[in-house]
Coordinates of C-alpha atoms in Angstrom, one line a residue:
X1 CA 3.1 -17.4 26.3
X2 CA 5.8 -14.9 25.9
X3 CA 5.4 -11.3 25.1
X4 CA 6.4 -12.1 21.2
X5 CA 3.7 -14.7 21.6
X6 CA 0.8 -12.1 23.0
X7 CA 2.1 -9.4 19.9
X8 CA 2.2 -12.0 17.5
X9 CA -1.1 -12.7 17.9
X10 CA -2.4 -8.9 18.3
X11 CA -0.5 -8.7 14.5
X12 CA -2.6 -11.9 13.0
X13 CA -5.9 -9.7 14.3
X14 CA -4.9 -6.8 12.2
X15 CA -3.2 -7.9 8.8
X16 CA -6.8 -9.0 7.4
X17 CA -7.9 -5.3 8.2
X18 CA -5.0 -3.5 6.1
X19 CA -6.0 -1.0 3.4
X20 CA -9.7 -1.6 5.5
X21 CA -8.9 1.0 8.1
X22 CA -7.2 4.2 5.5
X23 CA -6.4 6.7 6.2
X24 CA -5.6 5.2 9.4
X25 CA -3.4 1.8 10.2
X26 CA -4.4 -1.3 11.2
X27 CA -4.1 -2.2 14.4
X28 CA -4.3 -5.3 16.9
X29 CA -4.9 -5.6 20.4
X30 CA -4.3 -8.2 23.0
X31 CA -5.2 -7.7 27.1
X32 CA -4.4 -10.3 29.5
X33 CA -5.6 -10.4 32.7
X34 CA -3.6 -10.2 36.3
X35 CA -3.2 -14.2 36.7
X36 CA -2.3 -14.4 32.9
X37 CA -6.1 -16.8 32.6
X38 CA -8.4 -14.3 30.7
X39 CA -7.5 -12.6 27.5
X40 CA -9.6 -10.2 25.4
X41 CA -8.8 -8.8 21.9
X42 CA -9.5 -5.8 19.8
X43 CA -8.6 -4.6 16.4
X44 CA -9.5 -0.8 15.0
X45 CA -12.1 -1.5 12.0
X46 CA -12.2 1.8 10.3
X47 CA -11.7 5.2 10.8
X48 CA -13.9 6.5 13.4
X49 CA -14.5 3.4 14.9
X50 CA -13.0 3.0 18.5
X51 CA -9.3 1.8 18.4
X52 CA -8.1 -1.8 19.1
X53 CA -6.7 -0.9 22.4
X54 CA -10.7 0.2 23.4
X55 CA -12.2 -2.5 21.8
X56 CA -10.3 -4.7 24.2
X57 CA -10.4 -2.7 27.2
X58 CA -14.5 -2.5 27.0
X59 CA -14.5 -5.9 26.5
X60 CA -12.3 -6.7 29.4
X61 CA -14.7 -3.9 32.3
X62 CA -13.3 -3.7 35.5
X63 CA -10.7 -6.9 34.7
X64 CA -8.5 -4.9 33.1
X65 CA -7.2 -3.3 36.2
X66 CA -3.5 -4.8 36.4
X67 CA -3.6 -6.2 33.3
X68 CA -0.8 -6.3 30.3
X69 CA -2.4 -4.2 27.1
X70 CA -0.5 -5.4 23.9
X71 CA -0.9 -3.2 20.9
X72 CA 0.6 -3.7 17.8
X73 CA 0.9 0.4 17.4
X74 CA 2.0 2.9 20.4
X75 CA -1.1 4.2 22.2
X76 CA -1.8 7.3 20.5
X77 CA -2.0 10.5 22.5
X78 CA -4.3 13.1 20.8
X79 CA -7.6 13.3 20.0
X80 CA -8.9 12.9 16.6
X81 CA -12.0 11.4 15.3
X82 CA -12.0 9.1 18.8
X83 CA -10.3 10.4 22.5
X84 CA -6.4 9.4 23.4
X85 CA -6.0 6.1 23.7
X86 CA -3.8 6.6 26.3
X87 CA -6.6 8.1 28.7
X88 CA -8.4 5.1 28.1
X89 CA -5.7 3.0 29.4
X90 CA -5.1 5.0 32.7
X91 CA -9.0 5.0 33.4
X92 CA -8.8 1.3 33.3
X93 CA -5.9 0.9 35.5
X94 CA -3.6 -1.2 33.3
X95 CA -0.5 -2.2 34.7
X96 CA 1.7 -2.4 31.7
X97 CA 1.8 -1.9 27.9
X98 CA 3.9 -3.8 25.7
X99 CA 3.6 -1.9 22.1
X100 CA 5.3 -2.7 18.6
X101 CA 5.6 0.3 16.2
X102 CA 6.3 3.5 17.6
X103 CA 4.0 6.2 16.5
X104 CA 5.2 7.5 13.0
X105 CA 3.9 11.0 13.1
X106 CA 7.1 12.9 13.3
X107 CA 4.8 15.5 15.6
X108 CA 3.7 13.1 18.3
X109 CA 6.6 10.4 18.1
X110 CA 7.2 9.1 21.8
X111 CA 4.2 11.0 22.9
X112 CA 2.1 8.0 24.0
X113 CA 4.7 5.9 25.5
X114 CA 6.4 8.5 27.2
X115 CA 3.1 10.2 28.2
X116 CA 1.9 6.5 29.9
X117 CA 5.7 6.1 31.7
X118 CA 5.0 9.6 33.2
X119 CA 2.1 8.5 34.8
X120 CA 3.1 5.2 36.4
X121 CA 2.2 2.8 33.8
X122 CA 5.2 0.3 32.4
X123 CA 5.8 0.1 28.9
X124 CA 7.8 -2.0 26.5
X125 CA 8.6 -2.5 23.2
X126 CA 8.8 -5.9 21.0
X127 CA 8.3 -7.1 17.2
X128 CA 9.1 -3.7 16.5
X129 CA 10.0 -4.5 12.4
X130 CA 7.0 -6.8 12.3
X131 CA 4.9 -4.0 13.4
X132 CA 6.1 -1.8 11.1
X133 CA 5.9 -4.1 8.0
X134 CA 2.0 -4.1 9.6
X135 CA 1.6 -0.1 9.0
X136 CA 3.8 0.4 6.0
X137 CA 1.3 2.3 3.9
X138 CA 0.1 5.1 7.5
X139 CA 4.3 4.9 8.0
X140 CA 5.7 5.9 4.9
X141 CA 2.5 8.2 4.4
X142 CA 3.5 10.1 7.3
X143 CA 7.2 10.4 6.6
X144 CA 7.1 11.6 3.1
X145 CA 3.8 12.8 2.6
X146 CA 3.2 10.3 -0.4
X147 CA 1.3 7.0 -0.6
X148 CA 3.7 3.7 -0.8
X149 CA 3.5 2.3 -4.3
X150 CA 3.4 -1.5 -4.9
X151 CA 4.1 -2.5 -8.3
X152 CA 2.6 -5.4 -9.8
X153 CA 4.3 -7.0 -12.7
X154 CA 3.1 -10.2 -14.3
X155 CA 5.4 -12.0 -16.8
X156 CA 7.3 -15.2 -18.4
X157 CA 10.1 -16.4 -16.9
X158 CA 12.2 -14.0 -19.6
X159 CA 10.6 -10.6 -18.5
X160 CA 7.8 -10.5 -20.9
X161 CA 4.7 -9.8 -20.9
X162 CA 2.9 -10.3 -24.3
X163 CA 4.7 -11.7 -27.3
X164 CA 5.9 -10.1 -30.6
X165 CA 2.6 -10.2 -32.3
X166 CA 1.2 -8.5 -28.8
X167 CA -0.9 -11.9 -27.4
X168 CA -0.6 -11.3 -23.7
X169 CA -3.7 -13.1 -22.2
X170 CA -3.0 -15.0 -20.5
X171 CA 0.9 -15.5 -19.7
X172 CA 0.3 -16.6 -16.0
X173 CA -2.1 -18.7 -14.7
X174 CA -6.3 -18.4 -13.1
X175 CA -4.8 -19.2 -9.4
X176 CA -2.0 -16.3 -9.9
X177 CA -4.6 -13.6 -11.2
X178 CA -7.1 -14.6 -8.6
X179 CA -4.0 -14.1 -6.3
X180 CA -3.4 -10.4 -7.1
X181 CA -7.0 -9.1 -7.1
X182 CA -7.1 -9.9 -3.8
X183 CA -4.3 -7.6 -2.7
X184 CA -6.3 -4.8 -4.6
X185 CA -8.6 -5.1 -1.4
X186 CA -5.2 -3.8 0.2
X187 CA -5.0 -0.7 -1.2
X188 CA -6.7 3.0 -1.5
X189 CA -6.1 3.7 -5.5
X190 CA -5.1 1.3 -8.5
X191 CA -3.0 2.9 -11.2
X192 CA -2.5 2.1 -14.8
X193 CA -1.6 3.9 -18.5
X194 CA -4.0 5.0 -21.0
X195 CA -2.3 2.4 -23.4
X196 CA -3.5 -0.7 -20.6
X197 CA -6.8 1.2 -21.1
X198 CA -7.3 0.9 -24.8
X199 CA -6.0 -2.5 -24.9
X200 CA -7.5 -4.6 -22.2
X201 CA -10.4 -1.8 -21.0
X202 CA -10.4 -3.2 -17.5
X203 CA -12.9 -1.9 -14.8
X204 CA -10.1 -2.0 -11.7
X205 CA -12.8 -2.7 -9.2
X206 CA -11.7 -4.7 -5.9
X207 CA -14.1 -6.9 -4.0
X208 CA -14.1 -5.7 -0.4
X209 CA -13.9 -1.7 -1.2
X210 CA -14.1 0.6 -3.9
X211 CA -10.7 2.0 -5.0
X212 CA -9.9 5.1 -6.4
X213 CA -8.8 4.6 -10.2
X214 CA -6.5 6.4 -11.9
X215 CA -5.0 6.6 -15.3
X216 CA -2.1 8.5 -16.7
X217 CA -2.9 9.7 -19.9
X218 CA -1.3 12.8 -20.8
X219 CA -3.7 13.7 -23.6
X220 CA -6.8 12.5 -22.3
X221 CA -7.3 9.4 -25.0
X222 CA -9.1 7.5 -22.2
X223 CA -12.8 6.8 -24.1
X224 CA -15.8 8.0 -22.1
X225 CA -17.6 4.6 -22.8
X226 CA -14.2 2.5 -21.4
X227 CA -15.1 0.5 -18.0
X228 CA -13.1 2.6 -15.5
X229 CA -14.3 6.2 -17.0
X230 CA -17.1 6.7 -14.3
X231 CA -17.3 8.3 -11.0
X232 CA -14.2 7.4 -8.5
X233 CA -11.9 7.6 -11.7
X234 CA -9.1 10.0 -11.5
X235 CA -7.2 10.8 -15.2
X236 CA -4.1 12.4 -14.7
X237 CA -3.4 14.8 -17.5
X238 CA -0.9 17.2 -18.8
X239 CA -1.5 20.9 -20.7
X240 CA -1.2 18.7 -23.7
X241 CA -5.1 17.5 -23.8
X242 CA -7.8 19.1 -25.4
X243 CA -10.3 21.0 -23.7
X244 CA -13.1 19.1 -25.7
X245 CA -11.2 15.8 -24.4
X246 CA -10.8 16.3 -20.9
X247 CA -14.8 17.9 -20.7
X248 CA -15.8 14.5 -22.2
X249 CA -14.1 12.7 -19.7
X250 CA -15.8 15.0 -16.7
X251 CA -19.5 14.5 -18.4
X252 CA -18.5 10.4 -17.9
X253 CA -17.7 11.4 -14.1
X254 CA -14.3 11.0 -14.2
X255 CA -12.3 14.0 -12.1
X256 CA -9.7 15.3 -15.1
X257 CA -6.3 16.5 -12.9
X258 CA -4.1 18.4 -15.0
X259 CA -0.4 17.9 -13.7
X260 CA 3.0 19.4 -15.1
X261 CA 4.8 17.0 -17.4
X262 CA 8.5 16.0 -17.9
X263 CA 10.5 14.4 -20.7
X264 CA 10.4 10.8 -20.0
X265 CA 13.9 8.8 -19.8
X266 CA 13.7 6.4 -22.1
X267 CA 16.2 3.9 -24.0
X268 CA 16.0 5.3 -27.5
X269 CA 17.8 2.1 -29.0
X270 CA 14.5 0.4 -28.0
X271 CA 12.6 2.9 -29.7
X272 CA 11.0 3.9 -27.0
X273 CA 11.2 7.3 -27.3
X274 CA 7.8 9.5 -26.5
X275 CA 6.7 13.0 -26.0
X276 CA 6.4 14.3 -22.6
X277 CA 4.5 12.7 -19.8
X278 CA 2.9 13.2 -16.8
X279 CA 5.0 14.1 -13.6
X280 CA 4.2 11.4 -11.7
X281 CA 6.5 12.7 -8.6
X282 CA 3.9 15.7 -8.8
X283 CA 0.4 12.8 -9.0
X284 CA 2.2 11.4 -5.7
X285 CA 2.4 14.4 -3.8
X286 CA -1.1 15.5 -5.1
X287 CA -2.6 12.4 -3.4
X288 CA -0.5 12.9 -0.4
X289 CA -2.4 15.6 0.1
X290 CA -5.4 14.2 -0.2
X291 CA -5.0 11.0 1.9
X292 CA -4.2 8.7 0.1
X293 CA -1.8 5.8 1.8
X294 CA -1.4 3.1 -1.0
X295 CA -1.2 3.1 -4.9
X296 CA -1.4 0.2 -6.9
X297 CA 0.7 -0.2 -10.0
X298 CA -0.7 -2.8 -12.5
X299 CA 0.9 -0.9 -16.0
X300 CA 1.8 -1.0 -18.6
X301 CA 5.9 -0.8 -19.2
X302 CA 6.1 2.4 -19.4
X303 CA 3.8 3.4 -16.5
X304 CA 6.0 1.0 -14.5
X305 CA 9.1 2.6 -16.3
X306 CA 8.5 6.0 -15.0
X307 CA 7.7 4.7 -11.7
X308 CA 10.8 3.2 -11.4
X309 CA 13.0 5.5 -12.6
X310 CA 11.8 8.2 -10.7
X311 CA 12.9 6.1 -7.8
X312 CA 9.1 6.4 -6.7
X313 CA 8.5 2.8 -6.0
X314 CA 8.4 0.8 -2.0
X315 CA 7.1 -2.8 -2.9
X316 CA 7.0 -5.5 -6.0
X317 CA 4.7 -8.0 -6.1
X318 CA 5.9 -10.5 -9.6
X319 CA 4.4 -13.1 -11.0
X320 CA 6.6 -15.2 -12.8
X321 CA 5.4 -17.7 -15.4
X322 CA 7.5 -21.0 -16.3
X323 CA 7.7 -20.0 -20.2
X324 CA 9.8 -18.4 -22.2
X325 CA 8.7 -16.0 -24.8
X326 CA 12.0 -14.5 -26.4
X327 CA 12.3 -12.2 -29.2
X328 CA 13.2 -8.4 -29.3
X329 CA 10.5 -6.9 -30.3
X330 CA 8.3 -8.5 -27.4
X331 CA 7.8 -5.8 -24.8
X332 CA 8.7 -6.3 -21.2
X333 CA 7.5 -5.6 -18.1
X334 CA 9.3 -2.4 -17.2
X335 CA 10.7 0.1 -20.2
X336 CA 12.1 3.4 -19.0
X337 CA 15.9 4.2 -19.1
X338 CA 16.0 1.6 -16.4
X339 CA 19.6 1.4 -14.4
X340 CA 23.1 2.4 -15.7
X341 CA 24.7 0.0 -13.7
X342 CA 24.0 -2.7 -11.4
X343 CA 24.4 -0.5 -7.8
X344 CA 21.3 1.5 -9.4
X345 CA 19.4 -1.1 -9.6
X346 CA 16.2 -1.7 -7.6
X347 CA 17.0 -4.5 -5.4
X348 CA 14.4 -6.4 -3.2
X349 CA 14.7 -7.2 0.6
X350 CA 12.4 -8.8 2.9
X351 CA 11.7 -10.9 0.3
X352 CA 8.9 -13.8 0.2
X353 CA 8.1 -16.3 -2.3
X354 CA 5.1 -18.6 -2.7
X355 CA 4.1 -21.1 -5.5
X356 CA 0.6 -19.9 -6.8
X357 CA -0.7 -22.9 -9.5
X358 CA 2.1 -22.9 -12.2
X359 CA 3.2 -19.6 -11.8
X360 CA 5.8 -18.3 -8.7
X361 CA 4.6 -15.1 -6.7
X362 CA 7.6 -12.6 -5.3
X363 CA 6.7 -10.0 -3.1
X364 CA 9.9 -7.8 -1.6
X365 CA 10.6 -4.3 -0.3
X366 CA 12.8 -1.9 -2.9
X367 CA 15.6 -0.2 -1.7
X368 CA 13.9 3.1 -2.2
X369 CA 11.3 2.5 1.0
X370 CA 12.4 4.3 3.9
X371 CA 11.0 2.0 5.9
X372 CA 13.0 -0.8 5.0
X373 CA 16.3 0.5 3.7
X374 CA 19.6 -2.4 5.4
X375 CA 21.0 -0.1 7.8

């Protein structure tokens, strides 16, 4: 097996464990032995647990002396909730480490690899964009200070997502929405409008964690009774709510966070026109700050709208029906002022595409992630 081969595999150990690990990456480990017979994995579980390059090497003992350590993230270097990686590696005498993503942390980049070269150990790189696909969420994170947002639009093959008269449910298929709850699982908060609140009241839970719910509504209209409006519920408000409103929310549990608002851009012709809203720059920056990696966008239009427009979002996951609904005064799936011209529109890279029942899943990388911008 090549090197690719070895870090190839170290990635497949990992990807199951993203949004598992927050607020650290996922990570995958592969050690193989001196005669290139015996190989040993590890992956990093969640935080505080020991990293994948540990897992592997204390499953290895004493045959890891001489052996080739593949990571799928550079060895850290500093000691956080578990000791440097990197000491770990020296104590076990590894002969060389073959590592994917560099360390994002603009403080510490280079600090592992260089630290290991220093010290006698050789150290390579491969599957470098691979790797960093693998840590998107700890990556961006780290380089902005904000959580990558994936958007998740579900619609006909025309845009829309409900028709004229409002029937919505469902335009894709069972096999597509059982598809996107399971890339909740992926994520540290799930994100809708008020207006997705009062018409669908969903609870936003995920199956293998609990995420952190939020809902932009800029006057507090969120009921007390709704599904989501219990503890681990975050409503994101604006000046423009009523005390009595936003204390009825915090008797449900909910934490009430009151933001600055902005005049939404909007396409009046559409009338779509609305009072101020919430900053949703400013909600991104205030989870930042508190950790969070991931947001999940599931709506409505003009929750997706702002989003856009503010340039805000990394990653679209679409699910495309094979109908078409028509009509003008059917909503669509993003509102907003969208683009004046075609060079400001969001366009996808990376992209992938995958049948799921009737319906067509597209999952791609905007323009806006740092990440992934075409050089």
């Amino acid at each position: 097996m090549t090197a690719y081969d070895y870090m190839t595999q170290a990635l497949d150990l990992a990807r199951p464990w993203l949004g598992r690990t927050s607020p650290n990456p996922p990570v995958g480990a592969v050690l193989v032995d001196a005669s290139g017979r015996d190989v040993w994995t590890g992956v990093h579980r969640r935080a505080g647990a020991p990293h994948a390059e540990v897992e592997a090497l204390d499953r290895a003992g004493v045959a890891a002396r001489g052996a080739t350590l593949y990571v799928t993230l550079e060895p850290c270097n500093h000691t956080g909730l578990t000791g440097p990686c990197t000491e770990a590696i020296l104590a076990a005498g590894v002969a060389h480490v073959v590592f994917g993503a560099p360390d994002p942390n603009p403080n510490v980049a280079g600090g592992g690899a260089d630290y290991l070269r220093a010290r006698g150990v050789r150290v390579t790189q491969t599957a470098e964009t691979e790797a960093e696909e693998l840590i998107r969420f700890f990556a961006h994170h780290a380089r902005t200070g904000r959580p990558w947002l994936r958007a998740k639009l579900a619609m006909s093959l025309d845009g829309r997502i409900a028709t004229r008269s409002g029937e919505s449910k469902w335009i894709t298929g069972p096999e597509a929405r059982a598809h996107a709850r399971r890339f909740r699982a992926e994520v540290d908060a799930i994100l809708v409008g008020v207006g997705t609140v009062l018409a669908d009241n969903p609870a936003l839970t995920a199956h293998a964690h609990e995420p952190l719910r939020i809902i932009l509504d800029s006057t507090c209209r969120t009921p007390p009774a709704a599904a989501v409006a219990r503890g681990g519920t975050l409503i994101a408000t604006t000046v423009r709510a009523a005390e009595a409103d936003r204390r009825r929310l915090e008797e449900a549990g909910c934490e009430v966070l009151v933001l600055p608002d902005v005049r939404p851009c909007v396409d009046t012709s559409a009338g779509d026109a609305a009072p101020t809203r919430v900053d949703v720059a400013a909600l991104l920056d205030e989870l930042g700050r508190r950790g969070t990696l991931s947001v999940l966008v599931e709506g409505g239009p003009r929750v997706h709208g702002a989003f856009f427009d503010a340039g805000l979002v990394t990653e679209v996951h679409a699910y495309v029906a094979p109908l078409v609904i028509g009509g003008a005064g059917a909503p669509c799936a993003v509102s907003g002022a969208g683009a004046h011209s075609l060079g400001d529109a969001h366009a996808l890279t990376h992209l992938q595409t995958e049948q799921v029942g009737a319906d067509l899943f597209i999952r791609g990388f905007t323009n806006r992630a740092p990440c992934f911008q075409e050089s």
